[in-house]
Structures are given as structure tokens and as C-alpha cells.
Amino acid sequence: MIRVRKLLFSRSLSFALLLTSCFAASTAAGDGGAKAYNPSSSAAPPDTETASAGAWANLTNRAGSIRATSNHMLSGAIETARSDKSAQRIIFKSIPELSKKDTDDDQSCDRLEQATRQKPLEFDDKRFPTVDDLTDWIMDFTQGKGADGKSLYKQCPGKCSPQYTWWIYPEKTELLVKARVICGLPRDRDSNKYQLSIELAPACPVAQSQ
């Protein structure tokens, strides 16, 4: 009986410590305490790609465009996450190559970047039935279209360039998505390139009522 009690106590303590780590990690990432855990020391290195933000390439879904590359990366990660027995979430990032030229907006963008690194812009509880629907929303969102895109561009104005992180939770019938955005320095519109990265990370355990 004593051994059983010690085992139960040990498991309860481990679970409590994990929840504490989850909360601390998510709060530090600006998630407002959402249940998200990203142990960077144990997570596999992210897959990375360079993609073009060119209008025609994305309109025609050309290979190498942000649309085509994002869809390919997301499809593979979501399939892997759903086939894994452990709970998984997907961390997908899109970071622009920054301009080397000075602009009139540099100072205001620098202030916005410092502020949004402390408290990222939040777009939560987005749900999509398919990867294609998610990709369509990402493209609209990042181009200032739709309610979310317009809200983003209002908060990140001028030549300031958003840096995106999406947390994607593959549920049985849909994808739950949370977006965090840092409003940073102007991007390089001559190269028109973004660095995309994607990785799987364990999700926090969810306590179930008995």
C-alpha cells in the first residue's frame, strides 16, 4: 500500500510539474496561459524552406511560392501528427527577410517590434476543416484581407512587417489554430522572400474529470 501511495504521489507530482512548465512556457511565449508546451531542448529541429511572396507565383500556386510551400509543409506535418499516438501540436513560422535599406518607418517599427515581442498580437480559436482552408486563410490573413487580416494591418501599419507563428492542433475533424504575430522591421521587397519553418512539439496534458 505504501509503495502504491508513493507511486501515485510521484505521478501526481510529475503531472503537476509538467503542467507548471506548460503554463510557464506558454505565458513566456505570449499565449496568455493557454495549454501549450514547447520543450526546446527535446524538440526535433524544425524543417525549413525559403519561399517567394511574389503575387503571381502565389496566385497560380506555383512551386516555391508561399502558398504552395506552406500547403506542402502543413500537409506533411498534420499527417504525421495525426498518425502519432502522443498528443502533438504543430509550430509553423513565417519570417520575412529584412530590408537592408533605411526607411522612414524604421523607428516606429522598432518600437512596435519591442512591444509585440513582449506581448504578441493574438488571433485565437480559428478552426478549419482542411489544410487547403487553413492555407487560404493564412494567405488572406498575411495580405491584410478579411476581418483578421484588416485587424492585423491596422495594428502593424506602414512598412512594418509582421513575423508569424501559428500553433496548429490537429483534432479529429478539424484544425484548431492560434496565431501570434510580432510587428517587426520592414522586409526586403526586392528579394520578396520568407523563411518558413515547421516542427512538431508535445502538447500539454489535459486533466480529465473522473
mmCIF file of C-alpha atoms in Angstrom, residues 97-192:
data_model
loop_
_atom_site.group_PDB
_atom_site.id
_atom_site.type_symbol
_atom_site.label_atom_id
_atom_site.label_comp_id
_atom_site.label_asym_id
_atom_site.label_seq_id
_atom_site.Cartn_x
_atom_site.Cartn_y
_atom_site.Cartn_z
ATOM 1 C CA GLU A 97 13.912 38.569 -44.982
ATOM 2 C CA LEU A 98 14.529 42.082 -43.654
ATOM 3 C CA SER A 99 15.425 45.086 -45.756
ATOM 4 C CA LYS A 100 18.959 46.433 -45.540
ATOM 5 C CA LYS A 101 17.757 49.895 -46.557
ATOM 6 C CA ASP A 102 16.812 52.638 -44.111
ATOM 7 C CA THR A 103 13.168 53.742 -44.216
ATOM 8 C CA ASP A 104 11.110 56.465 -42.571
ATOM 9 C CA ASP A 105 9.227 53.781 -40.627
ATOM 10 C CA ASP A 106 12.298 52.163 -39.028
ATOM 11 C CA GLN A 107 11.959 53.875 -35.646
ATOM 12 C CA SER A 108 8.225 53.257 -35.298
ATOM 13 C CA CYS A 109 8.658 49.654 -36.484
ATOM 14 C CA ASP A 110 11.463 49.125 -33.979
ATOM 15 C CA ARG A 111 9.215 50.353 -31.156
ATOM 16 C CA LEU A 112 6.395 48.093 -32.350
ATOM 17 C CA GLU A 113 8.745 45.121 -32.525
ATOM 18 C CA GLN A 114 9.915 45.623 -28.960
ATOM 19 C CA ALA A 115 6.321 45.951 -27.762
ATOM 20 C CA THR A 116 4.974 42.950 -29.678
ATOM 21 C CA ARG A 117 7.870 40.726 -28.638
ATOM 22 C CA GLN A 118 6.736 41.339 -25.078
ATOM 23 C CA LYS A 119 3.061 40.938 -25.991
ATOM 24 C CA PRO A 120 2.465 39.462 -29.459
ATOM 25 C CA LEU A 121 -0.686 40.240 -31.417
ATOM 26 C CA GLU A 122 -3.122 37.375 -30.826
ATOM 27 C CA PHE A 123 -5.601 35.707 -33.159
ATOM 28 C CA ASP A 124 -7.106 32.693 -31.404
ATOM 29 C CA ASP A 125 -9.591 29.872 -31.845
ATOM 30 C CA LYS A 126 -9.580 29.678 -35.631
ATOM 31 C CA ARG A 127 -10.965 26.384 -36.937
ATOM 32 C CA PHE A 128 -10.588 24.884 -40.398
ATOM 33 C CA PRO A 129 -11.866 21.582 -41.834
ATOM 34 C CA THR A 130 -8.939 21.043 -44.236
ATOM 35 C CA VAL A 131 -5.340 22.058 -44.897
ATOM 36 C CA ASP A 132 -6.478 23.909 -48.030
ATOM 37 C CA ASP A 133 -8.909 26.006 -45.964
ATOM 38 C CA LEU A 134 -6.151 26.792 -43.473
ATOM 39 C CA THR A 135 -3.749 27.767 -46.272
ATOM 40 C CA ASP A 136 -6.383 30.040 -47.848
ATOM 41 C CA TRP A 137 -6.908 31.796 -44.512
ATOM 42 C CA ILE A 138 -3.153 32.181 -43.966
ATOM 43 C CA MET A 139 -2.759 33.789 -47.395
ATOM 44 C CA ASP A 140 -5.673 36.197 -46.797
ATOM 45 C CA PHE A 141 -4.535 36.950 -43.247
ATOM 46 C CA THR A 142 -0.955 37.754 -44.262
ATOM 47 C CA GLN A 143 -2.140 40.016 -47.096
ATOM 48 C CA GLY A 144 -4.465 42.067 -44.901
ATOM 49 C CA LYS A 145 -7.658 40.513 -46.248
ATOM 50 C CA GLY A 146 -10.729 39.519 -44.246
ATOM 51 C CA ALA A 147 -11.564 40.634 -40.724
ATOM 52 C CA ASP A 148 -8.405 39.137 -39.192
ATOM 53 C CA GLY A 149 -6.114 40.499 -41.898
ATOM 54 C CA LYS A 150 -7.563 44.001 -41.649
ATOM 55 C CA SER A 151 -7.191 43.929 -37.871
ATOM 56 C CA LEU A 152 -3.573 42.793 -38.223
ATOM 57 C CA TYR A 153 -2.628 45.520 -40.699
ATOM 58 C CA LYS A 154 -4.292 48.152 -38.534
ATOM 59 C CA GLN A 155 -2.084 47.084 -35.609
ATOM 60 C CA CYS A 156 1.028 46.658 -37.775
ATOM 61 C CA PRO A 157 0.849 49.670 -40.136
ATOM 62 C CA GLY A 158 3.065 51.325 -42.720
ATOM 63 C CA LYS A 159 6.122 49.438 -43.891
ATOM 64 C CA CYS A 160 6.402 47.407 -40.683
ATOM 65 C CA SER A 161 6.477 43.714 -41.498
ATOM 66 C CA PRO A 162 4.693 41.002 -39.484
ATOM 67 C CA GLN A 163 6.535 37.893 -38.311
ATOM 68 C CA TYR A 164 4.130 34.985 -37.903
ATOM 69 C CA THR A 165 3.883 31.973 -35.625
ATOM 70 C CA TRP A 166 0.932 29.591 -35.884
ATOM 71 C CA TRP A 167 0.162 26.907 -33.324
ATOM 72 C CA ILE A 168 -1.907 24.213 -35.001
ATOM 73 C CA TYR A 169 -3.690 21.476 -33.088
ATOM 74 C CA PRO A 170 -4.894 18.664 -35.408
ATOM 75 C CA GLU A 171 -8.179 17.438 -33.974
ATOM 76 C CA LYS A 172 -10.194 14.543 -35.413
ATOM 77 C CA THR A 173 -12.366 16.550 -37.798
ATOM 78 C CA GLU A 174 -10.742 19.979 -37.911
ATOM 79 C CA LEU A 175 -7.653 22.049 -37.267
ATOM 80 C CA LEU A 176 -7.593 24.406 -34.274
ATOM 81 C CA VAL A 177 -5.253 27.330 -34.916
ATOM 82 C CA LYS A 178 -3.780 30.093 -32.773
ATOM 83 C CA ALA A 179 -1.697 32.844 -34.365
ATOM 84 C CA ARG A 180 0.899 35.048 -32.704
ATOM 85 C CA VAL A 181 2.373 37.976 -34.618
ATOM 86 C CA ILE A 182 5.377 40.207 -33.968
ATOM 87 C CA CYS A 183 5.270 43.500 -35.859
ATOM 88 C CA GLY A 184 8.868 43.956 -36.977
ATOM 89 C CA LEU A 185 11.157 45.999 -39.196
ATOM 90 C CA PRO A 186 10.418 46.439 -42.920
ATOM 91 C CA ARG A 187 11.016 43.383 -45.094
ATOM 92 C CA ASP A 188 13.155 43.196 -48.212
ATOM 93 C CA ARG A 189 10.629 43.714 -51.004
ATOM 94 C CA ASP A 190 13.316 43.257 -53.658
ATOM 95 C CA SER A 191 14.087 39.656 -52.703
ATOM 96 C CA ASN A 192 10.455 39.128 -51.617
#
